[in-house]
Coordinates of C-alpha atoms in Angstrom, one line a residue:
M93 CA -4.7 82.1 -142.8
T94 CA -7.6 79.8 -141.5
T95 CA -7.3 79.4 -137.6
Q96 CA -7.7 75.9 -136.5
N97 CA -6.9 73.7 -133.4
S98 CA -5.1 70.4 -134.2
T99 CA -4.2 67.4 -132.3
S100 CA -0.8 66.2 -132.2
L101 CA 0.9 63.6 -134.4
G102 CA 1.3 60.3 -132.7
G103 CA -1.2 61.2 -130.0
K104 CA 1.5 62.7 -127.6
Q105 CA 0.0 65.7 -125.8
S106 CA 2.3 68.7 -124.7
G107 CA 0.1 71.4 -124.3
K108 CA -2.0 74.0 -126.4
V109 CA -0.1 76.9 -128.1
L110 CA -1.3 80.0 -129.6
I111 CA 0.7 81.8 -132.2
V112 CA -0.2 85.3 -132.9
D113 CA 1.9 86.7 -136.0
T114 CA 1.3 88.3 -139.3
E115 CA 3.9 86.3 -141.2
S116 CA 1.6 83.5 -142.6
M117 CA 4.5 81.2 -144.2
L118 CA 6.4 81.4 -140.7
C119 CA 3.1 80.4 -138.8
E120 CA 2.3 77.4 -141.1
L121 CA 6.0 76.2 -140.4
L122 CA 5.7 76.8 -136.7
Q123 CA 2.3 75.1 -136.5
F124 CA 3.6 72.1 -138.2
R125 CA 6.8 71.9 -136.0
F126 CA 4.6 72.3 -132.8
E127 CA 2.2 69.8 -133.9
K128 CA 5.0 67.4 -134.6
E129 CA 6.3 67.9 -131.1
G130 CA 2.9 67.1 -129.6
F131 CA 1.4 70.6 -129.2
Q132 CA -2.1 71.4 -130.0
T133 CA -1.7 74.6 -132.2
T134 CA -3.9 77.7 -133.1
V135 CA -2.7 80.4 -135.3
M136 CA -4.3 83.9 -135.5
N137 CA -2.9 86.9 -137.5
D138 CA -4.4 89.6 -135.4
G139 CA -3.9 90.4 -131.9
K140 CA -7.3 92.0 -131.4
R141 CA -9.1 88.9 -132.8
A142 CA -7.1 86.8 -130.5
L143 CA -8.0 88.8 -127.4
A144 CA -11.5 88.3 -128.4
T145 CA -11.4 84.6 -128.1
D146 CA -11.1 82.5 -125.0
L147 CA -7.5 82.3 -124.2
S148 CA -7.8 80.4 -120.7
D149 CA -7.2 76.9 -122.2
Y150 CA -3.6 77.9 -123.5
S151 CA -0.5 76.6 -122.0
L152 CA 1.5 79.4 -123.9
I153 CA 1.2 82.3 -126.2
L154 CA 3.8 83.2 -129.0
V155 CA 3.4 86.5 -130.2
D156 CA 5.2 88.7 -132.7
L157 CA 5.7 92.4 -132.0
M158 CA 3.7 93.1 -135.2
D159 CA 4.2 96.4 -136.9
R160 CA 0.6 97.6 -136.8
P161 CA -1.9 99.9 -134.6
F162 CA -2.5 97.2 -132.1
N163 CA 1.0 95.6 -131.6
G164 CA 2.5 92.6 -129.8
L165 CA 3.5 94.7 -126.7
Q166 CA -0.2 95.8 -126.2
F167 CA -1.4 92.5 -126.8
T168 CA 0.9 91.2 -124.1
E169 CA 0.0 94.0 -121.7
E170 CA -3.7 93.2 -122.3
V171 CA -3.2 89.5 -121.5
K172 CA -1.1 90.1 -118.3
N173 CA -3.5 92.8 -117.1
N174 CA -6.5 90.6 -117.2
P175 CA -7.0 88.5 -114.1
D176 CA -8.2 85.6 -116.1
T177 CA -5.4 85.2 -118.4
V178 CA -2.6 86.8 -116.3
G179 CA -1.1 83.2 -115.7
I180 CA -0.7 82.4 -119.3
P181 CA 3.1 82.4 -120.4
I182 CA 3.9 84.7 -123.3
I183 CA 6.9 84.4 -125.4
I184 CA 7.5 87.5 -127.7
M185 CA 9.4 86.6 -131.0
S186 CA 10.7 89.5 -133.2
A187 CA 13.2 90.6 -135.8
K188 CA 13.8 93.5 -133.4
A189 CA 16.5 92.4 -131.0
S190 CA 18.1 95.4 -129.4
E191 CA 18.4 95.6 -125.7
D192 CA 15.8 98.3 -125.6
D193 CA 13.2 96.1 -127.5
I194 CA 13.8 93.2 -125.3
V195 CA 13.5 95.1 -122.1
D196 CA 10.3 96.8 -123.4
G197 CA 8.9 93.2 -124.1
L198 CA 9.8 91.8 -120.7
D199 CA 8.3 95.0 -119.0
A200 CA 5.0 94.5 -120.9
G201 CA 4.8 91.0 -119.0
A202 CA 6.4 88.7 -121.5
D203 CA 8.0 85.4 -119.9
D204 CA 10.7 85.2 -122.6
Y205 CA 11.8 87.1 -125.7
I206 CA 13.5 85.5 -128.7
A207 CA 14.9 87.1 -131.7
K208 CA 14.2 86.3 -135.3
P209 CA 15.6 84.3 -137.1
F210 CA 15.7 81.3 -134.7
S211 CA 15.8 77.7 -135.0
S212 CA 12.6 75.8 -134.5
R213 CA 14.6 73.5 -132.0
E214 CA 15.7 76.6 -129.9
L215 CA 12.1 77.8 -129.9
I216 CA 10.5 74.4 -128.8
A217 CA 13.1 74.2 -126.1
R218 CA 12.2 77.7 -124.9
V219 CA 8.6 77.0 -125.0
R220 CA 9.0 73.7 -123.0
S221 CA 11.1 75.5 -120.4
V222 CA 8.7 78.4 -119.9
I223 CA 5.8 76.0 -119.5
R224 CA 7.7 73.9 -117.0
R225 CA 8.5 76.9 -115.0
R226 CA 5.0 78.0 -115.0
N227 CA 3.6 74.6 -113.9
M228 CA 6.1 74.5 -111.0
L229 CA 5.2 78.0 -109.9
N230 CA 1.3 76.8 -110.2
A231 CA 2.0 73.8 -108.2
R232 CA 3.8 75.6 -105.4
R233 CA 0.9 77.9 -105.2
L234 CA -1.7 75.1 -105.2
A235 CA 0.3 73.5 -102.3
N236 CA -0.5 76.6 -100.2
F237 CA -4.0 75.9 -100.4
I238 CA -6.4 73.4 -98.6
R239 CA -9.8 72.9 -99.9
F240 CA -13.0 71.1 -98.8
N241 CA -15.9 72.1 -101.2
D242 CA -16.0 75.8 -100.8
L243 CA -14.1 76.0 -97.5
T244 CA -10.5 77.2 -98.4
L245 CA -7.3 77.7 -96.4
D246 CA -4.7 80.0 -97.8
M247 CA -1.6 78.6 -95.9
G248 CA 0.6 81.4 -97.0
A249 CA -1.8 84.2 -96.1
G250 CA -2.9 82.4 -92.9
A251 CA -6.6 82.9 -94.0
A252 CA -9.7 80.9 -94.3
F253 CA -12.7 81.5 -96.7
I254 CA -16.0 79.9 -97.2
D255 CA -17.4 80.8 -100.7
G256 CA -14.8 83.4 -100.9
M257 CA -15.8 85.2 -97.7
E258 CA -13.0 85.4 -95.3
L259 CA -13.5 84.0 -91.8
S260 CA -12.4 85.7 -88.6
L261 CA -10.2 83.3 -87.1
S262 CA -7.5 83.6 -84.5
Q263 CA -4.2 82.0 -85.1
T264 CA -4.9 79.2 -82.9
E265 CA -8.4 78.6 -84.6
F266 CA -6.7 78.8 -87.9
K267 CA -3.9 76.2 -87.0
L268 CA -6.8 73.9 -85.6
L269 CA -8.5 74.1 -88.8
A270 CA -5.4 73.3 -90.9
M271 CA -4.7 70.5 -88.8
F272 CA -8.2 68.7 -89.1
L273 CA -8.5 69.5 -92.8
R274 CA -5.1 68.2 -93.8
K275 CA -6.1 64.8 -92.2
R276 CA -10.0 64.6 -92.8
N277 CA -11.7 61.8 -91.2
H278 CA -8.7 61.4 -88.9
F279 CA -9.4 61.8 -85.0
F280 CA -6.9 63.5 -82.6
E281 CA -6.8 63.0 -78.9
R282 CA -6.6 66.1 -76.8
A283 CA -2.9 65.3 -75.8
Q284 CA -2.2 65.0 -79.8
I285 CA -3.8 68.4 -80.4
R286 CA -1.8 70.1 -77.5
Q287 CA 1.4 68.6 -79.1
E288 CA 0.3 70.0 -82.5
I289 CA -1.1 73.4 -81.8
W290 CA 0.7 74.4 -78.5
N291 CA 3.8 72.4 -78.8
G292 CA 2.9 70.3 -75.7
D293 CA 2.6 73.2 -73.3
S294 CA 1.6 71.7 -70.1
D295 CA -0.3 74.9 -69.2
I296 CA -2.8 74.0 -71.7
S297 CA -5.8 72.1 -70.3
D298 CA -8.1 69.8 -71.9
R299 CA -10.7 72.4 -71.3
A300 CA -8.7 75.0 -73.2
V301 CA -8.6 72.5 -76.1
D302 CA -12.4 71.9 -76.0
T303 CA -13.1 75.7 -75.8
G304 CA -10.8 76.5 -78.7
I305 CA -12.5 73.8 -80.9
S306 CA -15.9 74.9 -79.9
R307 CA -15.1 78.5 -80.8
L308 CA -13.7 77.2 -84.2
R309 CA -16.9 75.3 -84.8
K310 CA -19.1 78.2 -84.4
K311 CA -17.2 80.3 -86.8
L312 CA -17.2 77.5 -89.6
C313 CA -21.2 78.0 -90.0
D314 CA -22.6 74.8 -91.7
Y315 CA -19.3 73.2 -91.8
G316 CA -19.3 73.2 -88.1
R317 CA -21.3 70.0 -88.2
N318 CA -18.2 68.3 -89.9
L319 CA -16.1 68.9 -86.9
I320 CA -17.0 66.3 -84.4
N321 CA -16.0 64.7 -81.1
R322 CA -16.2 60.9 -81.2
K323 CA -16.1 59.4 -77.7
G324 CA -12.8 57.4 -77.3
F325 CA -11.2 58.6 -80.5
G326 CA -11.2 62.5 -80.1
Y327 CA -11.9 65.3 -82.3
G328 CA -11.8 65.2 -86.2
F329 CA -13.3 66.6 -89.4
V330 CA -15.3 64.2 -91.2
E331 CA -16.4 64.4 -94.8

């Protein structure tokens, strides 16, 4: 069957789906149905061929188990073991519907498993559900990162990086940097910084604040120039 990307009917975009299955007639029906629902759809009849293409742009992959040397389980494992494609959701669809088959599919990395025959309405609902869950997960992951050019803070790990290289920051320095990057171009007086970083500890002097920021500035390499002290306003990270 000829492989092609198709724009949706009516202009509504729901994502880009890849269907990998040897059943040409079923693929044609699914492609029509998905396009009607607003998905761009590509069909391939061979797992090896699909792996040889750029999969990174797909919102989801539907794959049949396929009774051939390179089957759907192997395809799923290849996709999930590749760091460039591990985040692409996969739904396995198959006439094999025993508990062992389903467990094997999920163990291979599939996000869902649907038994044939199925209604196109159920399949579309499952696809939308998996894509929605993946988008929510990605949004939560992105919320854990603060970025300015190639300066990145991983809030979950408590680590900072410049161009992928981790900086050796103390906990206080990391908290200072996070505060400044969250509100770039905003200036904080020393009292505000003490309250934010040290919970208003009265034992923390202005000099301690200055020293902490000075040490942070040195560790930021070229980005140290963005961390400035403006007289009468306080410290801030300017773009």
